[in-house]
CSV table of C-alpha atoms in Angstrom, one decimal:
chain,number,residue,atom,x,y,z
A,1,GLU,CA,148.7,-33.2,-159.1
A,2,GLU,CA,151.3,-31.6,-156.8
A,3,LEU,CA,152.4,-34.8,-155.2
A,4,VAL,CA,153.6,-36.3,-158.5
A,5,LYS,CA,155.8,-33.3,-159.1
A,6,THR,CA,158.3,-34.3,-156.4
A,7,PRO,CA,160.4,-37.4,-156.1
A,8,GLY,CA,159.1,-39.3,-153.1
A,9,PRO,CA,155.7,-39.7,-151.4
A,10,THR,CA,155.5,-36.2,-149.8
A,11,PHE,CA,155.4,-32.6,-151.0
A,12,LEU,CA,159.1,-32.2,-150.5
A,13,ALA,CA,161.7,-34.5,-152.1
A,14,ASN,CA,162.7,-37.8,-150.7
A,15,GLY,CA,159.9,-38.2,-148.2
A,16,GLN,CA,160.7,-35.1,-146.1
A,17,LEU,CA,157.7,-33.6,-144.4
A,18,SER,CA,156.8,-30.1,-145.4
A,19,ASN,CA,154.4,-27.5,-144.0
A,20,VAL,CA,151.9,-28.7,-146.6
A,21,ASP,CA,152.1,-32.3,-145.3
A,22,LEU,CA,151.8,-31.2,-141.7
A,23,ALA,CA,148.8,-29.1,-142.5
A,24,LEU,CA,147.0,-32.0,-144.4
A,25,ILE,CA,147.8,-34.9,-142.1
A,26,PRO,CA,145.2,-34.1,-139.4
A,27,TRP,CA,142.5,-33.6,-141.9
A,28,ALA,CA,143.4,-36.8,-143.9
A,29,TYR,CA,143.6,-38.8,-140.7
A,30,ARG,CA,140.2,-37.7,-139.5
A,31,TYR,CA,138.4,-38.3,-142.7
A,32,TYR,CA,137.0,-41.5,-141.2
A,33,VAL,CA,134.7,-39.3,-139.1
A,34,PHE,CA,132.7,-38.4,-142.2
A,35,GLU,CA,132.1,-42.1,-142.9
A,36,HIS,CA,131.1,-42.7,-139.4
A,37,TYR,CA,128.6,-39.9,-139.2
A,38,ARG,CA,127.6,-39.4,-142.8
A,39,GLY,CA,127.8,-42.9,-144.3
A,40,GLU,CA,129.6,-44.9,-146.9
A,41,GLU,CA,129.4,-42.2,-149.6
A,42,TYR,CA,132.1,-40.4,-147.7
A,43,VAL,CA,134.6,-43.3,-148.0
A,44,ILE,CA,137.7,-42.5,-150.0
A,45,ASP,CA,137.4,-45.3,-152.6
A,46,THR,CA,140.0,-47.7,-153.7
A,47,VAL,CA,142.8,-46.9,-156.1
A,48,GLU,CA,141.5,-49.7,-158.3
A,49,LYS,CA,138.3,-47.8,-158.8
A,50,TYR,CA,139.9,-44.3,-159.0
A,51,PRO,CA,143.5,-44.6,-160.2
A,52,GLN,CA,143.9,-40.8,-159.9
A,53,LEU,CA,143.9,-41.4,-156.1
A,54,LYS,CA,147.1,-43.4,-156.2
A,55,PRO,CA,149.4,-40.4,-155.3
A,56,TYR,CA,147.1,-39.6,-152.4
A,57,GLN,CA,147.1,-43.2,-151.1
A,58,ILE,CA,150.9,-43.4,-151.4
A,59,TRP,CA,151.2,-40.1,-149.5
A,60,TYR,CA,148.7,-41.2,-146.8
A,61,ASP,CA,150.3,-44.6,-146.3
A,62,HIS,CA,153.7,-43.0,-146.0
A,63,VAL,CA,152.9,-40.2,-143.5
A,64,MET,CA,150.6,-42.4,-141.4
A,65,ASN,CA,153.4,-44.9,-140.9
A,66,LEU,CA,155.9,-42.4,-139.7
A,67,GLU,CA,156.6,-42.7,-135.9
A,68,SER,CA,156.7,-38.9,-135.6
A,69,VAL,CA,153.2,-38.7,-137.0
A,70,LYS,CA,151.7,-41.8,-135.2
A,71,ARG,CA,152.7,-40.3,-131.8
A,72,THR,CA,150.6,-37.2,-132.5
A,73,LEU,CA,147.4,-38.8,-133.6
A,74,PRO,CA,144.5,-39.7,-131.3
A,75,ASP,CA,143.0,-43.1,-131.0
A,76,LYS,CA,140.2,-43.3,-133.5
A,77,ASP,CA,137.6,-44.7,-131.1
A,78,ASP,CA,138.5,-42.2,-128.4
A,79,TYR,CA,138.3,-39.4,-130.9
A,80,LEU,CA,134.8,-40.4,-132.1
A,81,GLU,CA,133.7,-40.6,-128.5
A,82,HIS,CA,135.2,-37.2,-127.8
A,83,ILE,CA,133.5,-35.4,-130.8
A,84,GLY,CA,130.2,-37.2,-130.2
A,85,LYS,CA,129.7,-35.5,-126.9
């Protein structure tokens, strides 16, 4: 709900990253770990199936494609290996 209150894909206007975005990015990025260890019921389903997820998907796609964010995220396979130890 909060994402649709601002113009742009982030919690601040015009795509600017806020503290909220910065706090959520690591958690959103690592959600694939649940699917890996807990199964397909932890997959965030498609927007077609759950249209209420569209603001989340737009936000996720936007922030994950920012170079400043990409540089801070671990490789997914390396991360799975790291936490699996």
